Amino acid sequence: VVSTQSTGEAESYVKQATVLDHTNPAGWALLGHILYLGGESKGARDNYERTLSYESPAPDTHSIRLRLAASTSSFNNTAPLKTCSCWLVETRPAASLGWG
């Protein structure tokens, strides 16, 4: 179980890191994960979208796209969800069958 205090502290450190190196997609992805786990869907979505905007995205792109789809669907906006679903089918065909 992660405490709210440690989550807030982690968020603070990662925000500082993204200020120091704003071109590192891994920093934005990590910030998105922290916000997502903290229940801040909009903030997580913004950071995930920024992560994916880089030419060479963060290493965990698969989980970023899944969480982006989940946070986007909570806002009743299905266009990005369809984009993520298409990407999954194109890059991981087994995932569309429930195998991956």
mmCIF file of N, CA, C and O in Angstrom:
data_model
loop_
_atom_site.group_PDB
_atom_site.id
_atom_site.type_symbol
_atom_site.label_atom_id
_atom_site.label_comp_id
_atom_site.label_asym_id
_atom_site.label_seq_id
_atom_site.Cartn_x
_atom_site.Cartn_y
_atom_site.Cartn_z
ATOM 1 N N VAL A 1 0.847 -1.175 0.000
ATOM 2 C CA VAL A 1 0.000 0.000 0.000
ATOM 3 C C VAL A 1 0.891 1.236 0.000
ATOM 4 O O VAL A 1 1.833 1.344 0.778
ATOM 5 N N VAL A 2 0.590 2.150 -0.899
ATOM 6 C CA VAL A 2 1.363 3.384 -1.029
ATOM 7 C C VAL A 2 0.622 4.503 -0.316
ATOM 8 O O VAL A 2 -0.573 4.688 -0.514
ATOM 9 N N SER A 3 1.348 5.227 0.507
ATOM 10 C CA SER A 3 0.706 6.322 1.233
ATOM 11 C C SER A 3 0.562 7.551 0.339
ATOM 12 O O SER A 3 1.293 7.725 -0.635
ATOM 13 N N THR A 4 -0.380 8.384 0.697
ATOM 14 C CA THR A 4 -0.603 9.625 -0.043
ATOM 15 C C THR A 4 0.618 10.529 0.050
ATOM 16 O O THR A 4 0.980 11.191 -0.922
ATOM 17 N N GLN A 5 1.273 10.503 1.210
ATOM 18 C CA GLN A 5 2.459 11.337 1.394
ATOM 19 C C GLN A 5 3.593 10.907 0.466
ATOM 20 O O GLN A 5 4.213 11.742 -0.177
ATOM 21 N N SER A 6 3.832 9.593 0.366
ATOM 22 C CA SER A 6 4.918 9.136 -0.510
ATOM 23 C C SER A 6 4.578 9.361 -1.976
ATOM 24 O O SER A 6 5.454 9.633 -2.792
ATOM 25 N N THR A 7 3.292 9.263 -2.337
ATOM 26 C CA THR A 7 2.880 9.540 -3.706
ATOM 27 C C THR A 7 3.104 11.011 -4.036
ATOM 28 O O THR A 7 3.607 11.340 -5.104
ATOM 29 N N GLY A 8 2.740 11.876 -3.107
ATOM 30 C CA GLY A 8 2.950 13.310 -3.309
ATOM 31 C C GLY A 8 4.420 13.655 -3.413
ATOM 32 O O GLY A 8 4.821 14.497 -4.220
ATOM 33 N N GLU A 9 5.227 12.982 -2.621
ATOM 34 C CA GLU A 9 6.673 13.209 -2.662
ATOM 35 C C GLU A 9 7.251 12.736 -3.994
ATOM 36 O O GLU A 9 8.066 13.423 -4.615
ATOM 37 N N ALA A 10 6.812 11.560 -4.441
ATOM 38 C CA ALA A 10 7.272 11.034 -5.727
ATOM 39 C C ALA A 10 6.862 11.961 -6.862
ATOM 40 O O ALA A 10 7.663 12.257 -7.761
ATOM 41 N N GLU A 11 5.633 12.449 -6.812
ATOM 42 C CA GLU A 11 5.148 13.367 -7.842
ATOM 43 C C GLU A 11 6.006 14.630 -7.882
ATOM 44 O O GLU A 11 6.373 15.107 -8.955
ATOM 45 N N SER A 12 6.354 15.137 -6.718
ATOM 46 C CA SER A 12 7.180 16.337 -6.639
ATOM 47 C C SER A 12 8.549 16.116 -7.279
ATOM 48 O O SER A 12 9.025 16.954 -8.054
ATOM 49 N N TYR A 13 9.182 14.984 -6.967
ATOM 50 C CA TYR A 13 10.502 14.689 -7.533
ATOM 51 C C TYR A 13 10.448 14.504 -9.048
ATOM 52 O O TYR A 13 11.321 14.979 -9.778
ATOM 53 N N VAL A 14 9.414 13.816 -9.523
ATOM 54 C CA VAL A 14 9.308 13.579 -10.966
ATOM 55 C C VAL A 14 9.013 14.888 -11.696
ATOM 56 O O VAL A 14 9.543 15.124 -12.780
ATOM 57 N N LYS A 15 8.200 15.751 -11.098
ATOM 58 C CA LYS A 15 7.947 17.060 -11.718
ATOM 59 C C LYS A 15 9.244 17.856 -11.836
ATOM 60 O O LYS A 15 9.491 18.513 -12.849
ATOM 61 N N GLN A 16 10.077 17.791 -10.796
ATOM 62 C CA GLN A 16 11.375 18.473 -10.853
ATOM 63 C C GLN A 16 12.236 17.896 -11.973
ATOM 64 O O GLN A 16 12.917 18.631 -12.688
ATOM 65 N N ALA A 17 12.202 16.579 -12.119
ATOM 66 C CA ALA A 17 12.985 15.926 -13.174
ATOM 67 C C ALA A 17 12.502 16.340 -14.562
ATOM 68 O O ALA A 17 13.311 16.560 -15.463
ATOM 69 N N THR A 18 11.182 16.482 -14.730
ATOM 70 C CA THR A 18 10.671 16.879 -16.042
ATOM 71 C C THR A 18 10.997 18.342 -16.349
ATOM 72 O O THR A 18 11.111 18.707 -17.518
ATOM 73 N N VAL A 19 11.176 19.150 -15.317
ATOM 74 C CA VAL A 19 11.607 20.535 -15.534
ATOM 75 C C VAL A 19 13.059 20.547 -15.998
ATOM 76 O O VAL A 19 13.428 21.290 -16.910
ATOM 77 N N LEU A 20 13.882 19.699 -15.379
ATOM 78 C CA LEU A 20 15.300 19.641 -15.746
ATOM 79 C C LEU A 20 15.512 19.066 -17.137
ATOM 80 O O LEU A 20 16.416 19.485 -17.859
ATOM 81 N N ASP A 21 14.708 18.078 -17.505
ATOM 82 C CA ASP A 21 14.824 17.466 -18.831
ATOM 83 C C ASP A 21 13.421 17.252 -19.396
ATOM 84 O O ASP A 21 12.859 16.165 -19.298
ATOM 85 N N HIS A 22 12.862 18.300 -19.955
ATOM 86 C CA HIS A 22 11.496 18.238 -20.462
ATOM 87 C C HIS A 22 11.354 17.447 -21.756
ATOM 88 O O HIS A 22 10.249 17.229 -22.237
ATOM 89 N N THR A 23 12.468 16.987 -22.336
ATOM 90 C CA THR A 23 12.405 16.218 -23.582
ATOM 91 C C THR A 23 12.502 14.716 -23.340
ATOM 92 O O THR A 23 12.576 13.949 -24.291
ATOM 93 N N ASN A 24 12.493 14.295 -22.082
ATOM 94 C CA ASN A 24 12.602 12.878 -21.759
ATOM 95 C C ASN A 24 11.209 12.278 -21.585
ATOM 96 O O ASN A 24 10.535 12.542 -20.594
ATOM 97 N N PRO A 25 10.762 11.455 -22.541
ATOM 98 C CA PRO A 25 9.414 10.903 -22.453
ATOM 99 C C PRO A 25 9.215 9.986 -21.246
ATOM 100 O O PRO A 25 8.101 9.859 -20.750
ATOM 101 N N ALA A 26 10.278 9.373 -20.754
ATOM 102 C CA ALA A 26 10.146 8.485 -19.595
ATOM 103 C C ALA A 26 9.709 9.260 -18.352
ATOM 104 O O ALA A 26 8.941 8.750 -17.535
ATOM 105 N N GLY A 27 10.172 10.479 -18.208
ATOM 106 C CA GLY A 27 9.761 11.317 -17.078
ATOM 107 C C GLY A 27 8.281 11.641 -17.128
ATOM 108 O O GLY A 27 7.570 11.558 -16.122
ATOM 109 N N TRP A 28 7.796 11.998 -18.327
ATOM 110 C CA TRP A 28 6.375 12.313 -18.486
ATOM 111 C C TRP A 28 5.518 11.061 -18.282
ATOM 112 O O TRP A 28 4.430 11.132 -17.717
ATOM 113 N N ALA A 29 6.027 9.915 -18.729
ATOM 114 C CA ALA A 29 5.300 8.661 -18.526
ATOM 115 C C ALA A 29 5.193 8.339 -17.038
ATOM 116 O O ALA A 29 4.117 7.973 -16.547
ATOM 117 N N LEU A 30 6.300 8.492 -16.325
ATOM 118 C CA LEU A 30 6.297 8.209 -14.890
ATOM 119 C C LEU A 30 5.343 9.149 -14.157
ATOM 120 O O LEU A 30 4.580 8.723 -13.281
ATOM 121 N N LEU A 31 5.355 10.414 -14.535
ATOM 122 C CA LEU A 31 4.428 11.373 -13.929
ATOM 123 C C LEU A 31 2.982 10.970 -14.234
ATOM 124 O O LEU A 31 2.113 11.027 -13.359
ATOM 125 N N GLY A 32 2.735 10.529 -15.446
ATOM 126 C CA GLY A 32 1.401 10.040 -15.799
ATOM 127 C C GLY A 32 0.986 8.850 -14.953
ATOM 128 O O GLY A 32 -0.151 8.778 -14.481
ATOM 129 N N HIS A 33 1.907 7.921 -14.723
ATOM 130 C CA HIS A 33 1.604 6.748 -13.899
ATOM 131 C C HIS A 33 1.267 7.159 -12.464
ATOM 132 O O HIS A 33 0.326 6.638 -11.870
ATOM 133 N N ILE A 34 2.048 8.082 -11.925
ATOM 134 C CA ILE A 34 1.795 8.549 -10.556
ATOM 135 C C ILE A 34 0.419 9.195 -10.456
ATOM 136 O O ILE A 34 -0.348 8.916 -9.531
ATOM 137 N N LEU A 35 0.102 10.050 -11.413
ATOM 138 C CA LEU A 35 -1.199 10.720 -11.397
ATOM 139 C C LEU A 35 -2.341 9.722 -11.610
ATOM 140 O O LEU A 35 -3.388 9.810 -10.972
ATOM 141 N N TYR A 36 -2.126 8.762 -12.508
ATOM 142 C CA TYR A 36 -3.146 7.740 -12.769
ATOM 143 C C TYR A 36 -3.443 6.947 -11.503
ATOM 144 O O TYR A 36 -4.600 6.735 -11.151
ATOM 145 N N LEU A 37 -2.386 6.520 -10.817
ATOM 146 C CA LEU A 37 -2.574 5.747 -9.595
ATOM 147 C C LEU A 37 -3.184 6.589 -8.481
ATOM 148 O O LEU A 37 -3.835 6.055 -7.587
ATOM 149 N N GLY A 38 -2.988 7.901 -8.555
ATOM 150 C CA GLY A 38 -3.587 8.806 -7.585
ATOM 151 C C GLY A 38 -5.007 9.204 -7.939
ATOM 152 O O GLY A 38 -5.636 9.992 -7.227
ATOM 153 N N GLY A 39 -5.531 8.696 -9.047
ATOM 154 C CA GLY A 39 -6.901 8.969 -9.437
ATOM 155 C C GLY A 39 -7.094 10.254 -10.219
ATOM 156 O O GLY A 39 -8.225 10.683 -10.445
ATOM 157 N N GLU A 40 -6.006 10.864 -10.662
ATOM 158 C CA GLU A 40 -6.099 12.113 -11.427
ATOM 159 C C GLU A 40 -6.069 11.789 -12.924
ATOM 160 O O GLU A 40 -5.044 11.915 -13.589
ATOM 161 N N SER A 41 -7.211 11.374 -13.443
ATOM 162 C CA SER A 41 -7.293 10.906 -14.828
ATOM 163 C C SER A 41 -6.885 11.955 -15.850
ATOM 164 O O SER A 41 -6.176 11.652 -16.806
ATOM 165 N N LYS A 42 -7.330 13.188 -15.676
ATOM 166 C CA LYS A 42 -7.013 14.234 -16.661
ATOM 167 C C LYS A 42 -5.517 14.513 -16.693
ATOM 168 O O LYS A 42 -4.913 14.587 -17.757
ATOM 169 N N GLY A 43 -4.899 14.655 -15.533
ATOM 170 C CA GLY A 43 -3.455 14.899 -15.476
ATOM 171 C C GLY A 43 -2.676 13.740 -16.056
ATOM 172 O O GLY A 43 -1.696 13.928 -16.784
ATOM 173 N N ALA A 44 -3.106 12.520 -15.739
ATOM 174 C CA ALA A 44 -2.450 11.333 -16.285
ATOM 175 C C ALA A 44 -2.568 11.319 -17.800
ATOM 176 O O ALA A 44 -1.586 11.090 -18.507
ATOM 177 N N ARG A 45 -3.776 11.593 -18.290
ATOM 178 C CA ARG A 45 -4.012 11.597 -19.743
ATOM 179 C C ARG A 45 -3.128 12.625 -20.439
ATOM 180 O O ARG A 45 -2.512 12.331 -21.468
ATOM 181 N N ASP A 46 -3.027 13.815 -19.875
ATOM 182 C CA ASP A 46 -2.186 14.856 -20.474
ATOM 183 C C ASP A 46 -0.732 14.420 -20.559
ATOM 184 O O ASP A 46 -0.060 14.629 -21.575
ATOM 185 N N ASN A 47 -0.235 13.794 -19.498
ATOM 186 C CA ASN A 47 1.160 13.344 -19.494
ATOM 187 C C ASN A 47 1.381 12.165 -20.425
ATOM 188 O O ASN A 47 2.419 12.077 -21.082
ATOM 189 N N TYR A 48 0.417 11.246 -20.509
ATOM 190 C CA TYR A 48 0.536 10.126 -21.434
ATOM 191 C C TYR A 48 0.544 10.621 -22.877
ATOM 192 O O TYR A 48 1.334 10.137 -23.704
ATOM 193 N N GLU A 49 -0.318 11.576 -23.190
ATOM 194 C CA GLU A 49 -0.351 12.118 -24.550
ATOM 195 C C GLU A 49 0.966 12.806 -24.878
ATOM 196 O O GLU A 49 1.477 12.681 -25.991
ATOM 197 N N ARG A 50 1.527 13.524 -23.919
ATOM 198 C CA ARG A 50 2.814 14.177 -24.149
ATOM 199 C C ARG A 50 3.903 13.131 -24.375
ATOM 200 O O ARG A 50 4.757 13.284 -25.247
ATOM 201 N N THR A 51 3.870 12.055 -23.590
ATOM 202 C CA THR A 51 4.851 10.978 -23.741
ATOM 203 C C THR A 51 4.824 10.406 -25.145
ATOM 204 O O THR A 51 5.866 10.194 -25.769
ATOM 205 N N LEU A 52 3.635 10.164 -25.658
ATOM 206 C CA LEU A 52 3.488 9.544 -26.974
ATOM 207 C C LEU A 52 3.766 10.503 -28.122
ATOM 208 O O LEU A 52 3.909 10.076 -29.260
ATOM 209 N N SER A 53 3.870 11.795 -27.815
ATOM 210 C CA SER A 53 4.131 12.769 -28.870
ATOM 211 C C SER A 53 5.605 12.793 -29.287
ATOM 212 O O SER A 53 5.934 13.321 -30.338
ATOM 213 N N TYR A 54 6.470 12.204 -28.491
ATOM 214 C CA TYR A 54 7.895 12.193 -28.827
ATOM 215 C C TYR A 54 8.191 11.150 -29.892
ATOM 216 O O TYR A 54 7.520 10.117 -29.969
ATOM 217 N N GLU A 55 9.205 11.433 -30.680
ATOM 218 C CA GLU A 55 9.579 10.507 -31.757
ATOM 219 C C GLU A 55 9.986 9.147 -31.209
ATOM 220 O O GLU A 55 9.634 8.116 -31.755
ATOM 221 N N SER A 56 10.749 9.130 -30.129
ATOM 222 C CA SER A 56 11.097 7.868 -29.478
ATOM 223 C C SER A 56 10.467 7.875 -28.083
ATOM 224 O O SER A 56 10.998 8.469 -27.159
ATOM 225 N N PRO A 57 9.294 7.253 -27.967
ATOM 226 C CA PRO A 57 8.542 7.302 -26.712
ATOM 227 C C PRO A 57 9.187 6.468 -25.606
ATOM 228 O O PRO A 57 10.185 5.784 -25.828
ATOM 229 N N ALA A 58 8.593 6.519 -24.456
ATOM 230 C CA ALA A 58 9.075 5.777 -23.293
ATOM 231 C C ALA A 58 9.029 4.274 -23.556
ATOM 232 O O ALA A 58 8.265 3.810 -24.401
ATOM 233 N N PRO A 59 9.844 3.518 -22.825
ATOM 234 C CA PRO A 59 9.910 2.075 -23.066
ATOM 235 C C PRO A 59 8.608 1.315 -22.788
ATOM 236 O O PRO A 59 8.366 0.286 -23.378
ATOM 237 N N ASP A 60 7.771 1.814 -21.907
ATOM 238 C CA ASP A 60 6.545 1.099 -21.543
ATOM 239 C C ASP A 60 5.323 1.642 -22.280
ATOM 240 O O ASP A 60 4.258 1.833 -21.709
ATOM 241 N N THR A 61 5.469 1.841 -23.569
ATOM 242 C CA THR A 61 4.417 2.431 -24.392
ATOM 243 C C THR A 61 3.115 1.628 -24.325
ATOM 244 O O THR A 61 2.035 2.203 -24.341
ATOM 245 N N HIS A 62 3.215 0.325 -24.227
ATOM 246 C CA HIS A 62 2.017 -0.516 -24.184
ATOM 247 C C HIS A 62 1.137 -0.152 -22.983
ATOM 248 O O HIS A 62 -0.061 0.086 -23.131
ATOM 249 N N SER A 63 1.733 -0.077 -21.791
ATOM 250 C CA SER A 63 0.939 0.260 -20.605
ATOM 251 C C SER A 63 0.447 1.702 -20.661
ATOM 252 O O SER A 63 -0.644 2.012 -20.177
ATOM 253 N N ILE A 64 1.241 2.576 -21.267
ATOM 254 C CA ILE A 64 0.823 3.979 -21.405
ATOM 255 C C ILE A 64 -0.427 4.062 -22.274
ATOM 256 O O ILE A 64 -1.389 4.744 -21.931
ATOM 257 N N ARG A 65 -0.429 3.360 -23.393
ATOM 258 C CA ARG A 65 -1.593 3.385 -24.283
ATOM 259 C C ARG A 65 -2.821 2.766 -23.613
ATOM 260 O O ARG A 65 -3.938 3.255 -23.792
ATOM 261 N N LEU A 66 -2.627 1.706 -22.849
ATOM 262 C CA LEU A 66 -3.759 1.093 -22.156
ATOM 263 C C LEU A 66 -4.337 2.040 -21.109
ATOM 264 O O LEU A 66 -5.548 2.198 -21.002
ATOM 265 N N ARG A 67 -3.472 2.676 -20.339
ATOM 266 C CA ARG A 67 -3.957 3.608 -19.323
ATOM 267 C C ARG A 67 -4.544 4.866 -19.954
ATOM 268 O O ARG A 67 -5.503 5.426 -19.431
ATOM 269 N N LEU A 68 -3.984 5.293 -21.054
ATOM 270 C CA LEU A 68 -4.546 6.437 -21.765
ATOM 271 C C LEU A 68 -5.956 6.104 -22.233
ATOM 272 O O LEU A 68 -6.875 6.903 -22.089
ATOM 273 N N ALA A 69 -6.127 4.910 -22.757
ATOM 274 C CA ALA A 69 -7.463 4.487 -23.197
ATOM 275 C C ALA A 69 -8.422 4.424 -22.014
ATOM 276 O O ALA A 69 -9.567 4.871 -22.120
ATOM 277 N N ALA A 70 -7.960 3.911 -20.891
ATOM 278 C CA ALA A 70 -8.823 3.809 -19.711
ATOM 279 C C ALA A 70 -9.197 5.186 -19.181
ATOM 280 O O ALA A 70 -10.352 5.430 -18.844
ATOM 281 N N SER A 71 -8.230 6.092 -19.119
ATOM 282 C CA SER A 71 -8.540 7.426 -18.585
ATOM 283 C C SER A 71 -9.390 8.222 -19.564
ATOM 284 O O SER A 71 -10.228 9.010 -19.160
ATOM 285 N N THR A 72 -9.210 7.997 -20.841
ATOM 286 C CA THR A 72 -9.995 8.699 -21.853
ATOM 287 C C THR A 72 -11.432 8.206 -21.856
ATOM 288 O O THR A 72 -12.361 8.998 -21.963
ATOM 289 N N SER A 73 -11.628 6.917 -21.698
ATOM 290 C CA SER A 73 -12.984 6.377 -21.717
ATOM 291 C C SER A 73 -13.792 6.872 -20.534
ATOM 292 O O SER A 73 -15.015 6.952 -20.608
ATOM 293 N N SER A 74 -13.117 7.258 -19.453
ATOM 294 C CA SER A 74 -13.850 7.778 -18.301
ATOM 295 C C SER A 74 -14.429 9.158 -18.576
ATOM 296 O O SER A 74 -15.290 9.634 -17.862
ATOM 297 N N PHE A 75 -13.957 9.812 -19.635
ATOM 298 C CA PHE A 75 -14.476 11.123 -20.021
ATOM 299 C C PHE A 75 -15.490 11.012 -21.156
ATOM 300 O O PHE A 75 -15.873 11.997 -21.762
ATOM 301 N N ASN A 76 -15.902 9.788 -21.494
ATOM 302 C CA ASN A 76 -16.878 9.537 -22.556
ATOM 303 C C ASN A 76 -16.436 10.059 -23.911
ATOM 304 O O ASN A 76 -17.241 10.468 -24.726
ATOM 305 N N ASN A 77 -15.165 10.058 -24.150
ATOM 306 C CA ASN A 77 -14.625 10.474 -25.442
ATOM 307 C C ASN A 77 -13.970 9.242 -26.043
ATOM 308 O O ASN A 77 -12.908 8.845 -25.620
ATOM 309 N N THR A 78 -14.607 8.621 -27.016
ATOM 310 C CA THR A 78 -14.131 7.335 -27.504
ATOM 311 C C THR A 78 -13.187 7.419 -28.689
ATOM 312 O O THR A 78 -12.632 6.407 -29.084
ATOM 313 N N ALA A 79 -12.933 8.579 -29.254
ATOM 314 C CA ALA A 79 -12.031 8.666 -30.408
ATOM 315 C C ALA A 79 -10.620 8.202 -30.053
ATOM 316 O O ALA A 79 -10.054 7.357 -30.753
ATOM 317 N N PRO A 80 -9.998 8.706 -28.975
ATOM 318 C CA PRO A 80 -8.673 8.201 -28.619
ATOM 319 C C PRO A 80 -8.703 6.729 -28.246
ATOM 320 O O PRO A 80 -7.753 6.002 -28.493
ATOM 321 N N LEU A 81 -9.803 6.261 -27.656
ATOM 322 C CA LEU A 81 -9.930 4.863 -27.301
ATOM 323 C C LEU A 81 -9.886 3.993 -28.551
ATOM 324 O O LEU A 81 -9.213 2.971 -28.581
ATOM 325 N N LYS A 82 -10.562 4.422 -29.615
ATOM 326 C CA LYS A 82 -10.535 3.684 -30.874
ATOM 327 C C LYS A 82 -9.126 3.677 -31.454
ATOM 328 O O LYS A 82 -8.662 2.668 -31.966
ATOM 329 N N THR A 83 -8.419 4.805 -31.341
ATOM 330 C CA THR A 83 -7.043 4.878 -31.834
ATOM 331 C C THR A 83 -6.166 3.895 -31.092
ATOM 332 O O THR A 83 -5.377 3.172 -31.686
ATOM 333 N N CYS A 84 -6.301 3.849 -29.771
ATOM 334 C CA CYS A 84 -5.498 2.923 -28.970
ATOM 335 C C CYS A 84 -5.843 1.485 -29.311
ATOM 336 O O CYS A 84 -4.956 0.641 -29.407
ATOM 337 N N SER A 85 -7.127 1.192 -29.481
ATOM 338 C CA SER A 85 -7.542 -0.162 -29.815
ATOM 339 C C SER A 85 -6.973 -0.583 -31.154
ATOM 340 O O SER A 85 -6.490 -1.709 -31.304
ATOM 341 N N CYS A 86 -7.000 0.313 -32.137
ATOM 342 C CA CYS A 86 -6.432 0.000 -33.452
ATOM 343 C C CYS A 86 -4.946 -0.242 -33.347
ATOM 344 O O CYS A 86 -4.407 -1.162 -33.952
ATOM 345 N N TRP A 87 -4.268 0.561 -32.549
ATOM 346 C CA TRP A 87 -2.830 0.382 -32.374
ATOM 347 C C TRP A 87 -2.543 -0.972 -31.764
ATOM 348 O O TRP A 87 -1.630 -1.667 -32.190
ATOM 349 N N LEU A 88 -3.339 -1.387 -30.774
ATOM 350 C CA LEU A 88 -3.130 -2.683 -30.137
ATOM 351 C C LEU A 88 -3.316 -3.811 -31.135
ATOM 352 O O LEU A 88 -2.532 -4.752 -31.157
ATOM 353 N N VAL A 89 -4.343 -3.737 -31.950
ATOM 354 C CA VAL A 89 -4.597 -4.789 -32.925
ATOM 355 C C VAL A 89 -3.465 -4.857 -33.943
ATOM 356 O O VAL A 89 -3.027 -5.936 -34.327
ATOM 357 N N GLU A 90 -2.948 -3.692 -34.354
ATOM 358 C CA GLU A 90 -1.869 -3.663 -35.341
ATOM 359 C C GLU A 90 -0.562 -4.195 -34.775
ATOM 360 O O GLU A 90 0.173 -4.903 -35.451
ATOM 361 N N THR A 91 -0.242 -3.844 -33.532
ATOM 362 C CA THR A 91 1.063 -4.198 -32.984
ATOM 363 C C THR A 91 1.057 -5.463 -32.153
ATOM 364 O O THR A 91 2.072 -6.101 -31.995
ATOM 365 N N ARG A 92 -0.098 -5.827 -31.608
ATOM 366 C CA ARG A 92 -0.198 -7.019 -30.777
ATOM 367 C C ARG A 92 -1.503 -7.754 -31.104
ATOM 368 O O ARG A 92 -2.452 -7.675 -30.342
ATOM 369 N N PRO A 93 -1.525 -8.473 -32.224
ATOM 370 C CA PRO A 93 -2.763 -9.132 -32.656
ATOM 371 C C PRO A 93 -3.342 -10.068 -31.596
ATOM 372 O O PRO A 93 -4.546 -10.187 -31.468
ATOM 373 N N ALA A 94 -2.490 -10.727 -30.820
ATOM 374 C CA ALA A 94 -2.994 -11.638 -29.795
ATOM 375 C C ALA A 94 -3.781 -10.897 -28.738
ATOM 376 O O ALA A 94 -4.714 -11.447 -28.141
ATOM 377 N N ALA A 95 -3.444 -9.617 -28.493
ATOM 378 C CA ALA A 95 -4.150 -8.832 -27.482
ATOM 379 C C ALA A 95 -5.616 -8.627 -27.865
ATOM 380 O O ALA A 95 -6.486 -8.588 -27.013
ATOM 381 N N SER A 96 -5.887 -8.536 -29.163
ATOM 382 C CA SER A 96 -7.262 -8.326 -29.598
ATOM 383 C C SER A 96 -8.109 -9.572 -29.385
ATOM 384 O O SER A 96 -9.324 -9.514 -29.334
ATOM 385 N N LEU A 97 -7.444 -10.702 -29.222
ATOM 386 C CA LEU A 97 -8.161 -11.955 -28.964
ATOM 387 C C LEU A 97 -8.195 -12.301 -27.478
ATOM 388 O O LEU A 97 -8.721 -13.323 -27.087
ATOM 389 N N GLY A 98 -7.584 -11.423 -26.666
ATOM 390 C CA GLY A 98 -7.555 -11.676 -25.238
ATOM 391 C C GLY A 98 -6.410 -12.583 -24.804
ATOM 392 O O GLY A 98 -6.391 -13.093 -23.702
ATOM 393 N N TRP A 99 -5.423 -12.788 -25.673
ATOM 394 C CA TRP A 99 -4.310 -13.670 -25.356
ATOM 395 C C TRP A 99 -3.074 -12.945 -24.883
ATOM 396 O O TRP A 99 -2.113 -13.555 -24.501
ATOM 397 N N GLY A 100 -3.047 -11.641 -24.995
ATOM 398 C CA GLY A 100 -1.806 -10.940 -24.669
ATOM 399 C C GLY A 100 -2.072 -9.783 -23.852
ATOM 400 O O GLY A 100 -1.556 -8.879 -23.562
#
